[in-house]
mmCIF file of C-alpha atoms in Angstrom:
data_model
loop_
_atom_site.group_PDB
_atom_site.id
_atom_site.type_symbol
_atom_site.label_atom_id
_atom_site.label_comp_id
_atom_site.label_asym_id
_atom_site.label_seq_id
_atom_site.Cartn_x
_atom_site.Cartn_y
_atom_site.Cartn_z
ATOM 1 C CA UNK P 19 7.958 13.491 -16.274
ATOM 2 C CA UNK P 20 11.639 12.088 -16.624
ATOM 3 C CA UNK P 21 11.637 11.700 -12.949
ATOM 4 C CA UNK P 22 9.219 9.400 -12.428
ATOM 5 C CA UNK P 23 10.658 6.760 -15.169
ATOM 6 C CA UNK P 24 13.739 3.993 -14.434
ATOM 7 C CA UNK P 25 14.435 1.510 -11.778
ATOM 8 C CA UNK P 26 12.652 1.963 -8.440
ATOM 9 C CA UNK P 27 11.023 0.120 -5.488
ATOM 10 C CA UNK P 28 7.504 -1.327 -5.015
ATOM 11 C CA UNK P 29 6.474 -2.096 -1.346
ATOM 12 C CA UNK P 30 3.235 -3.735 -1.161
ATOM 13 C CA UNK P 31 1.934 -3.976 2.590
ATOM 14 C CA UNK P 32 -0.819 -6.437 3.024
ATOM 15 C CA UNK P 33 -3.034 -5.939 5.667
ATOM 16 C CA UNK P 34 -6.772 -6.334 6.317
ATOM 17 C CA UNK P 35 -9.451 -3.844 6.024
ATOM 18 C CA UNK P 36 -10.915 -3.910 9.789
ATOM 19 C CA UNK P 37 -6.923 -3.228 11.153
ATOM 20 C CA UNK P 38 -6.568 0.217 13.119
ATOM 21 C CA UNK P 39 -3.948 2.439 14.313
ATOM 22 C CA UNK P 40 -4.884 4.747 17.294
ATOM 23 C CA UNK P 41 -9.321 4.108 16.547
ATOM 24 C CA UNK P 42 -8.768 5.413 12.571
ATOM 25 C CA UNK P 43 -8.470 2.240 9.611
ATOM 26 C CA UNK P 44 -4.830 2.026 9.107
ATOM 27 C CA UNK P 45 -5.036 1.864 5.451
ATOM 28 C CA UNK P 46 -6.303 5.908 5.441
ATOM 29 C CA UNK P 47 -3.116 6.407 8.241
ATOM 30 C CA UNK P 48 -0.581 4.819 6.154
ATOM 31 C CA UNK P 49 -2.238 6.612 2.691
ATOM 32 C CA UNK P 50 -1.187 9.671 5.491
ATOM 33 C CA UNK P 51 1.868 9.279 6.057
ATOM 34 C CA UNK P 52 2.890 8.459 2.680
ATOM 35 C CA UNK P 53 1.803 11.870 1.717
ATOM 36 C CA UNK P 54 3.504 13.495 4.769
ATOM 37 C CA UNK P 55 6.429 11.379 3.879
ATOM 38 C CA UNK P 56 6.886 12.671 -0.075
ATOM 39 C CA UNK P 57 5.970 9.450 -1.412
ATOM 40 C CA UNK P 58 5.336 9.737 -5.362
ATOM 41 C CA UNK P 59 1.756 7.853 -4.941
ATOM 42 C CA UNK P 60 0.024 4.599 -3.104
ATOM 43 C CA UNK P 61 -3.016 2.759 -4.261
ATOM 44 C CA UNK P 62 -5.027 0.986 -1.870
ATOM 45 C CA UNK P 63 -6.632 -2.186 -3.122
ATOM 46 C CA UNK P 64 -9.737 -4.300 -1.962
ATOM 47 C CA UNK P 65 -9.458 -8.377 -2.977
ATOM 48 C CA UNK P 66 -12.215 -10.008 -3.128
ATOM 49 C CA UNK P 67 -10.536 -12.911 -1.411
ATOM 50 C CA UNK P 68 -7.479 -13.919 0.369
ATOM 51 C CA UNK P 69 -5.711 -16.477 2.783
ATOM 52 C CA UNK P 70 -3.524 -15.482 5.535
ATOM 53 C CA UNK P 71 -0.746 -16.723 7.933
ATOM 54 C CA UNK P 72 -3.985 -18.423 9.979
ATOM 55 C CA UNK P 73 -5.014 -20.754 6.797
ATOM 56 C CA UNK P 74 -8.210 -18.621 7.277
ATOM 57 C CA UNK P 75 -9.926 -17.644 4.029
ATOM 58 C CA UNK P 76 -11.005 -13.878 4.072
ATOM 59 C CA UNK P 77 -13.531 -13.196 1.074
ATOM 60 C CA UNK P 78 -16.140 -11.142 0.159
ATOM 61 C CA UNK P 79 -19.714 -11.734 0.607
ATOM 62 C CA UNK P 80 -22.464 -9.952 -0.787
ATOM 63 C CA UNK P 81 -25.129 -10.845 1.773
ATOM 64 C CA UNK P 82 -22.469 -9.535 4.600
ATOM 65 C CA UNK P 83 -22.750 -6.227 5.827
ATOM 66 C CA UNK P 84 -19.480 -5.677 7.683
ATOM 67 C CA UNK P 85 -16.336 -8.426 6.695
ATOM 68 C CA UNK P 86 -12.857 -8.912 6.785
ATOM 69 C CA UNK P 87 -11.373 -8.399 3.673
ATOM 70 C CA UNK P 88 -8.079 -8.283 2.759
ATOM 71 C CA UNK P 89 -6.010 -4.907 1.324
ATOM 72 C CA UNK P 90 -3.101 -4.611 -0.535
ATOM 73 C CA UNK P 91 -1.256 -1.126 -0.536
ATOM 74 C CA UNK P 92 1.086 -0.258 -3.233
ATOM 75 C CA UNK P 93 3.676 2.123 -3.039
ATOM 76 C CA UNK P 94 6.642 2.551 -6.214
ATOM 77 C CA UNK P 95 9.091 4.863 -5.373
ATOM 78 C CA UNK P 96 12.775 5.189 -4.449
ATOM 79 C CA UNK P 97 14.741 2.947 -2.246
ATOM 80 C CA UNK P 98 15.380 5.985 -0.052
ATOM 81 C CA UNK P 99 11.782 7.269 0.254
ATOM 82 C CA UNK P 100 10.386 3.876 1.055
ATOM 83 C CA UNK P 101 12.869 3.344 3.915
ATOM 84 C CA UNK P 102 12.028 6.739 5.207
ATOM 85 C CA UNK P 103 8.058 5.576 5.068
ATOM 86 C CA UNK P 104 8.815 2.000 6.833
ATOM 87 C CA UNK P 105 10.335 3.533 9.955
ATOM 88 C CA UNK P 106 7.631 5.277 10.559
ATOM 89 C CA UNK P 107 4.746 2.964 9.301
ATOM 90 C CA UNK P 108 6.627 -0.608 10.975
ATOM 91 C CA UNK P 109 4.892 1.078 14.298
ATOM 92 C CA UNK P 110 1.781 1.128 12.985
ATOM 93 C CA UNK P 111 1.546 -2.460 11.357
ATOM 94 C CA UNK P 112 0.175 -4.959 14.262
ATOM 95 C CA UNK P 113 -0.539 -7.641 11.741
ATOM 96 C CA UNK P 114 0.064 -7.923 8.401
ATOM 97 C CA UNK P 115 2.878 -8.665 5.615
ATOM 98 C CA UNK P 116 5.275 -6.009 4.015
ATOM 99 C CA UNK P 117 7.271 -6.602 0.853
ATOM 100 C CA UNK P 118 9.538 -4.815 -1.377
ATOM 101 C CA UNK P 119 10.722 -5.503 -4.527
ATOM 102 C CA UNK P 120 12.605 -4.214 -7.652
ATOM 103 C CA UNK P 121 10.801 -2.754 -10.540
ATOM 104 C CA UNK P 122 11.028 -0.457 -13.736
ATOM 105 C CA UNK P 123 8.850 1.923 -14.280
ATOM 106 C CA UNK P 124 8.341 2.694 -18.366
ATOM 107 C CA UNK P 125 5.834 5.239 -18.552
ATOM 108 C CA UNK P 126 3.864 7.581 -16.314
ATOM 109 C CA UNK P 127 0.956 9.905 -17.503
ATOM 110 C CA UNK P 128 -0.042 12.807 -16.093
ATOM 111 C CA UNK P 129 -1.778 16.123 -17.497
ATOM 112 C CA UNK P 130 0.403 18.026 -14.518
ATOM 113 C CA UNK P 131 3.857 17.109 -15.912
ATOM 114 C CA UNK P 132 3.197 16.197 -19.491
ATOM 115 C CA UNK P 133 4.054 13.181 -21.026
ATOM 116 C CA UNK P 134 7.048 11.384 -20.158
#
């Protein structure tokens, strides 16, 4: 759909998977609130290693049953709807890294709208 195409926003918030907001894993109360908020879509995404603000290295380990790991959510949107999702979500975030940057989205899919 037209809508969806043209210059927008993408906030990435990087966080790690064992982080919490009020006992529930943040990354399925952000996912949440992105709905609640109107946001277009978010994608939440598992690395399979990473190094933080602590120069500790964070990867995945097969033989590990529970590990910090770190997440990446995306979100690509408008400037205005992403604003509206960061005052609400900056209260949530104890630890972590939030970015936003400009990008163009060409095409977007979608049996519900058609193609674009």
């Amino acid at each position: 759909m037209q809508r969806y195409l043209g210059k927008r926003k993408e906030l990435r918030i990087y966080i790690s998977n064992e982080d919490t907001f009020e006992s529930k894993p943040l990354f399925e109360v952000l996912l949440a609130l992105a709905k609640k908020s109107g946001i277009s879509g978010a994608t939440v995404m598992k690395a399979v290693a990473g190094l933080g603000v602590h120069s500790e290295i964070h990867s995945f380990n097969v033989w590990v049953l529970r590990q910090k790991v770190p997440l990446v959510i995306t979100i690509i949107d408008t400037e205005e709807h992403i604003r509206a999702f960061l005052d609400e979500s900056g209260k949530m975030i104890e630890e972590g890294l939030v970015t936003m940057s400009d990008t163009e989205v060409l095409q977007y899919h979608h049996p519900k709208f058609g193609e674009a």
